[in-house]
Amino acid sequence: MFSDKNEFKQGFLQKLERMYGKTFPESTVQDQYFTLGQMIREYISTNWIQTNEQYRFSDSKQVYYLSIEFLLGRLLRQNLMNLGIYDVVQEGLNDLGIDFPEIEEVEHDAGLGNGGLGRLAACFLDSLASLNLPGHGYGIRYKHGLFEQKIVNGFQMELPEQWLRHGHVWEVKKPDLAVEIPFWGKVESYMEEGKMKFRHIHAEVVSAVPYDMPIVGYKTSTVNTLRMWSAEPAAYKAGRDLMKYKRETEAITEFLYPDDTHDEGKILRLKQQYFLVSASLRSIIGSYLYRFGDLHELHKHVAIHINDTHPVLAIPELMRILVDEYEFEWEQAWTVTKNTFAYTNHTTLSEALEKWPIRIFQPLLPRIYMIIDELNERFCKELWNEYPGDWKRIEEMAIISHGQVKMAHLAIVGSYSVNGVAKIHTEILKQREMNLFYQYYPTKFNSKTNGITHRRWLLNANPALTELITSAIGKEWVHTPSNLQQLTKFSDDAAFLEKLYEVKQKNKQRLADRIFKQNGIKVDPHSIFDIQVKRLHAYKRQLLNVLHILYLYNRCQEDPNYDFPPRTFIFGAKASPGYFYAKKIIKLLHTIADLVNNDPIVNGRIKLVFLENYRVSLAEEIIPAADISEQISTASKEASGTGNMKFMMNGAVTLGTLDGANIEILEQVGPENIFIFGLNAQEVMKYQQNGGYYSMEYFHHDTRIKKALTQLIDGTLPGADDHFETIYDSLLAENDQFFVLRDFDSYVRIHEAAGNAYKRRDDWNQMCLNNIAYSGYFSSDRTITEYAEDIWKIK
Ligand SMILES: *Cc1c(COP(=O)(O)O)cnc(C)c1O
């Protein structure tokens, strides 16, 4: 392809001319980006074909990762880095007078996910390929990813995201591999050779067309595949309203649902779910039959992972295929099925557990419903034998009850492994949320603490830090991230700590420039960059953060000599379009920003910045610049969090609750390198069970709280047309479900401690160093190795 800079340049110029019929000086940045993308994809294709061939003829076990979301972000830099040709390409482009970062900006994020769940799937793909594991992703190719957020007048506006507008260079359409997916219609039974059989008739059929994306491993020849399905009309059938059919078909893969924490009672969502699993299973079974010819030992050669319950219909779909299409006996099919699937749970929020009303489910997927009904019957009989007479327990565990299909129950019953995503999360599942299932299937449950790919979140996002680390401990840590621990040798090396500080300052300066360009706000790069970026949700408590800022403002007004280290509070967060309360918080953030940013008494010591349209590529710019990482969810509510790990790996110090993976961050770095505050999970759950919390008491007894809350509704805040009664009421009339006021005092005090620590620069730098040094555990390479060994049994 090309082996040095000059060959690259020559190839690039030739390709550009061929693709666009222009000379180089006439070309636009966009032409240049697409030319480069095409070149790199061709560069990848040899290894891609080879990896596929290898899998096709191998009898080693394969894993298929099914996820309704893949939050990939940009791929250009990642692909170049993983291929090991970043430097050659960058220098070649430089010679031509092209600025790499400028070209990079042309690429739209592939934003096919909401947040943590989808980003986890993307990190897992990177680790699978980099560890040379046979792992394939299956997802949906949404025409529009998560909405683009614009802030107008402090309010969130949503625009349709357009990542495909100019085409996506990394994907390859495979129309010859399209499969047909049936919806609606009815099920007919008939007799064949003395056996009752079923067929789905009068169905409306849509075509699922695959688009494949190469997933390049880091400096290996492995190139795995992410296959994403797009819905297109199937062959024309007479008598059908063609336009309506086309519209309804294309709607299936038009939009990503902008919320993964609420059960969406929409037919379209259910259609998406079945569309994904039915198409993926056909593809999986197709390649399996090519390898083995018979499905009876499928579970010995294939593991299918379902990321949360969204793809759980893969379980009844596999039953359907085995029983209806391959003549399996029910029990035979069930043995294969329940030994093929593994399931990851992502939440303990009960409102987020998916349930579908039968009246919606049954007409859309009639045969699948019949199969779930049969599974439920048999499961309830099994329970009756184990717990004779215990109606209540059986009702609580049933897959179908009270007119609803319980997707999590189906997932647990139909898979051989159920895992939580952090230690505390798994414990809460076992002891509370899924306790009855844990009693019945104690060995199915296991914990796999999430991780992030250090290649994207450290090597690619923070080259200056990467270089500094490598200069200190060599480059083996890139393959073995636990080697980052060797950095502790430098924890008393003043010169090294100073270099670490300089790297951070450089990243902070770059973010300060972006903030000025984008928001017109001047921030001081020597102030503490205190950052909370994540989806906006009540349980993540952005509200606690902003009330603290309002308190600091009040404190300045009362005592203009109040001495504290200057702080820049930075937020990024999308609110689900229908989540009214979350949108109010965004408005409140902007209102408080107007209040503090230009106040003469505050005099620049507090700045509040909201960066719009938080997404992967923005995260990559923000996180390396953080001093403090805000991870302040109400304890017990955040299953794991992965943002916390990205910050830690970039040398930010966590200020957080004992929730999710924060607990394991604490275990890794030790209490002297983290700021922990607030109620723990046990205390929260105790209040929830026994009562005893009265937010009004905190309002009356804490003047800081009283003052700040009163300001929300008394017209003090600028832009008086918008008051914040809803927020005020949630904290008082509704007794503060997320314990914001309960944790307020503790939060103020931990911020004081963090501020004081920041003043002692050497100590602070040492804390940063320790955070980086102990972050290796949170590489998704560790997580994927655990999945591969304990759950999937793949090599
Ligand atoms: C990592 C990431 C998330 C998840 O962040 P949490 O703090 O764990 O909620 C969400 N969105 C984007 C763009 C991310 O990169």
PDB file of N, CA and C and ligand atoms in Angstrom, residues 71 114-117 119 452 457 533-535 539-540 614-617 619 623 630-631 638 640-644 646-647, ligand 1:
ATOM      1  N   LEU A  71     -21.764   3.700  20.479  1.00  0.00           N
ATOM      2  CA  LEU A  71     -21.389   5.117  20.461  1.00  0.00           C
ATOM      3  C   LEU A  71     -19.914   5.212  20.072  1.00  0.00           C
ATOM      4  N   ASN A 114     -26.686   6.700  23.366  1.00  0.00           N
ATOM      5  CA  ASN A 114     -27.044   7.768  24.285  1.00  0.00           C
ATOM      6  C   ASN A 114     -25.909   8.172  25.207  1.00  0.00           C
ATOM      7  N   GLY A 115     -25.190   7.177  25.727  1.00  0.00           N
ATOM      8  CA  GLY A 115     -24.173   7.485  26.728  1.00  0.00           C
ATOM      9  C   GLY A 115     -23.399   6.244  27.068  1.00  0.00           C
ATOM     10  N   GLY A 116     -23.260   5.988  28.355  1.00  0.00           N
ATOM     11  CA  GLY A 116     -22.383   4.929  28.846  1.00  0.00           C
ATOM     12  C   GLY A 116     -22.587   3.564  28.195  1.00  0.00           C
ATOM     13  N   LEU A 117     -23.831   3.142  28.061  1.00  0.00           N
ATOM     14  CA  LEU A 117     -24.103   1.802  27.530  1.00  0.00           C
ATOM     15  C   LEU A 117     -23.575   1.629  26.110  1.00  0.00           C
ATOM     16  N   ARG A 119     -21.313   3.581  24.624  1.00  0.00           N
ATOM     17  CA  ARG A 119     -19.861   3.794  24.588  1.00  0.00           C
ATOM     18  C   ARG A 119     -19.130   2.530  25.066  1.00  0.00           C
ATOM     19  N   ILE A 452     -12.735   1.076  29.956  1.00  0.00           N
ATOM     20  CA  ILE A 452     -12.694   1.978  28.802  1.00  0.00           C
ATOM     21  C   ILE A 452     -11.429   1.660  28.016  1.00  0.00           C
ATOM     22  N   TRP A 457      -8.956   6.778  24.969  1.00  0.00           N
ATOM     23  CA  TRP A 457      -9.122   7.786  26.015  1.00  0.00           C
ATOM     24  C   TRP A 457      -7.831   8.310  26.602  1.00  0.00           C
ATOM     25  N   VAL A 533     -19.412  16.104  33.092  1.00  0.00           N
ATOM     26  CA  VAL A 533     -19.965  15.864  31.752  1.00  0.00           C
ATOM     27  C   VAL A 533     -20.544  14.468  31.703  1.00  0.00           C
ATOM     28  N   LYS A 534     -21.813  14.365  31.340  1.00  0.00           N
ATOM     29  CA  LYS A 534     -22.541  13.102  31.277  1.00  0.00           C
ATOM     30  C   LYS A 534     -23.989  13.434  30.932  1.00  0.00           C
ATOM     31  N   ARG A 535     -24.806  12.423  30.649  1.00  0.00           N
ATOM     32  CA  ARG A 535     -26.215  12.723  30.384  1.00  0.00           C
ATOM     33  C   ARG A 535     -26.846  13.450  31.566  1.00  0.00           C
ATOM     34  N   TYR A 539     -30.766  11.536  38.904  1.00  0.00           N
ATOM     35  CA  TYR A 539     -29.925  10.730  39.802  1.00  0.00           C
ATOM     36  C   TYR A 539     -28.447  11.085  39.696  1.00  0.00           C
ATOM     37  N   LYS A 540     -28.023  11.690  38.588  1.00  0.00           N
ATOM     38  CA  LYS A 540     -26.623  12.089  38.443  1.00  0.00           C
ATOM     39  C   LYS A 540     -26.331  13.409  39.168  1.00  0.00           C
ATOM     40  N   TYR A 614     -22.630  17.752  23.962  1.00  0.00           N
ATOM     41  CA  TYR A 614     -21.672  16.788  24.505  1.00  0.00           C
ATOM     42  C   TYR A 614     -21.732  15.482  23.715  1.00  0.00           C
ATOM     43  N   ARG A 615     -20.577  15.004  23.324  1.00  0.00           N
ATOM     44  CA  ARG A 615     -20.473  13.795  22.498  1.00  0.00           C
ATOM     45  C   ARG A 615     -19.059  13.255  22.615  1.00  0.00           C
ATOM     46  N   VAL A 616     -18.759  12.147  21.967  1.00  0.00           N
ATOM     47  CA  VAL A 616     -17.456  11.508  22.178  1.00  0.00           C
ATOM     48  C   VAL A 616     -16.304  12.441  21.811  1.00  0.00           C
ATOM     49  N   SER A 617     -16.390  13.083  20.632  1.00  0.00           N
ATOM     50  CA  SER A 617     -15.239  13.892  20.218  1.00  0.00           C
ATOM     51  C   SER A 617     -15.033  15.094  21.147  1.00  0.00           C
ATOM     52  N   ALA A 619     -15.857  15.021  24.392  1.00  0.00           N
ATOM     53  CA  ALA A 619     -15.328  14.397  25.619  1.00  0.00           C
ATOM     54  C   ALA A 619     -13.814  14.234  25.514  1.00  0.00           C
ATOM     55  N   ILE A 623     -11.901  15.972  28.700  1.00  0.00           N
ATOM     56  CA  ILE A 623     -11.432  15.146  29.819  1.00  0.00           C
ATOM     57  C   ILE A 623      -9.936  15.317  30.138  1.00  0.00           C
ATOM     58  N   GLU A 630     -16.267  15.261  38.572  1.00  0.00           N
ATOM     59  CA  GLU A 630     -17.468  15.208  39.426  1.00  0.00           C
ATOM     60  C   GLU A 630     -18.254  13.936  39.131  1.00  0.00           C
ATOM     61  N   GLN A 631     -18.339  13.047  40.125  1.00  0.00           N
ATOM     62  CA  GLN A 631     -19.057  11.767  39.972  1.00  0.00           C
ATOM     63  C   GLN A 631     -19.973  11.627  41.171  1.00  0.00           C
ATOM     64  N   GLU A 638     -26.004   4.774  40.248  1.00  0.00           N
ATOM     65  CA  GLU A 638     -25.178   4.672  39.034  1.00  0.00           C
ATOM     66  C   GLU A 638     -24.584   3.270  39.008  1.00  0.00           C
ATOM     67  N   SER A 640     -22.331   1.716  37.157  1.00  0.00           N
ATOM     68  CA  SER A 640     -20.873   1.725  37.184  1.00  0.00           C
ATOM     69  C   SER A 640     -20.354   3.132  36.929  1.00  0.00           C
ATOM     70  N   GLY A 641     -20.779   3.690  35.775  1.00  0.00           N
ATOM     71  CA  GLY A 641     -20.149   4.914  35.290  1.00  0.00           C
ATOM     72  C   GLY A 641     -18.889   4.492  34.547  1.00  0.00           C
ATOM     73  N   THR A 642     -18.584   5.191  33.465  1.00  0.00           N
ATOM     74  CA  THR A 642     -17.321   4.981  32.776  1.00  0.00           C
ATOM     75  C   THR A 642     -16.618   6.321  32.572  1.00  0.00           C
ATOM     76  N   GLY A 643     -17.382   7.416  32.627  1.00  0.00           N
ATOM     77  CA  GLY A 643     -16.788   8.745  32.567  1.00  0.00           C
ATOM     78  C   GLY A 643     -15.749   8.868  33.688  1.00  0.00           C
ATOM     79  N   ASN A 644     -16.116   8.392  34.877  1.00  0.00           N
ATOM     80  CA  ASN A 644     -15.202   8.436  36.028  1.00  0.00           C
ATOM     81  C   ASN A 644     -13.833   7.820  35.681  1.00  0.00           C
ATOM     82  N   LYS A 646     -12.447   7.490  32.614  1.00  0.00           N
ATOM     83  CA  LYS A 646     -11.726   8.290  31.613  1.00  0.00           C
ATOM     84  C   LYS A 646     -10.988   9.448  32.293  1.00  0.00           C
ATOM     85  N   PHE A 647     -11.659  10.097  33.247  1.00  0.00           N
ATOM     86  CA  PHE A 647     -11.039  11.210  33.966  1.00  0.00           C
ATOM     87  C   PHE A 647      -9.828  10.734  34.767  1.00  0.00           C
TER      88      PHE A 647
HETATM   89  C1  LIG B   1     -18.194   7.997  28.591  1.00  0.00           C
HETATM   90  C2  LIG B   1     -19.314   8.734  28.013  1.00  0.00           C
HETATM   91  C3  LIG B   1     -20.557   8.738  28.665  1.00  0.00           C
HETATM   92  C4  LIG B   1     -20.787   8.041  29.995  1.00  0.00           C
HETATM   93  O1  LIG B   1     -20.453   8.926  31.058  1.00  0.00           O
HETATM   94  P1  LIG B   1     -20.899   8.657  32.558  1.00  0.00           P
HETATM   95  O2  LIG B   1     -20.222   9.733  33.313  1.00  0.00           O
HETATM   96  O3  LIG B   1     -20.368   7.300  32.909  1.00  0.00           O
HETATM   97  O4  LIG B   1     -22.369   8.733  32.612  1.00  0.00           O
HETATM   98  C5  LIG B   1     -21.579   9.464  28.106  1.00  0.00           C
HETATM   99  N1  LIG B   1     -21.424  10.141  26.958  1.00  0.00           N
HETATM  100  C6  LIG B   1     -20.243  10.165  26.305  1.00  0.00           C
HETATM  101  C7  LIG B   1     -20.128  10.952  25.056  1.00  0.00           C
HETATM  102  C8  LIG B   1     -19.155   9.465  26.806  1.00  0.00           C
HETATM  103  O5  LIG B   1     -17.992   9.490  26.152  1.00  0.00           O
END
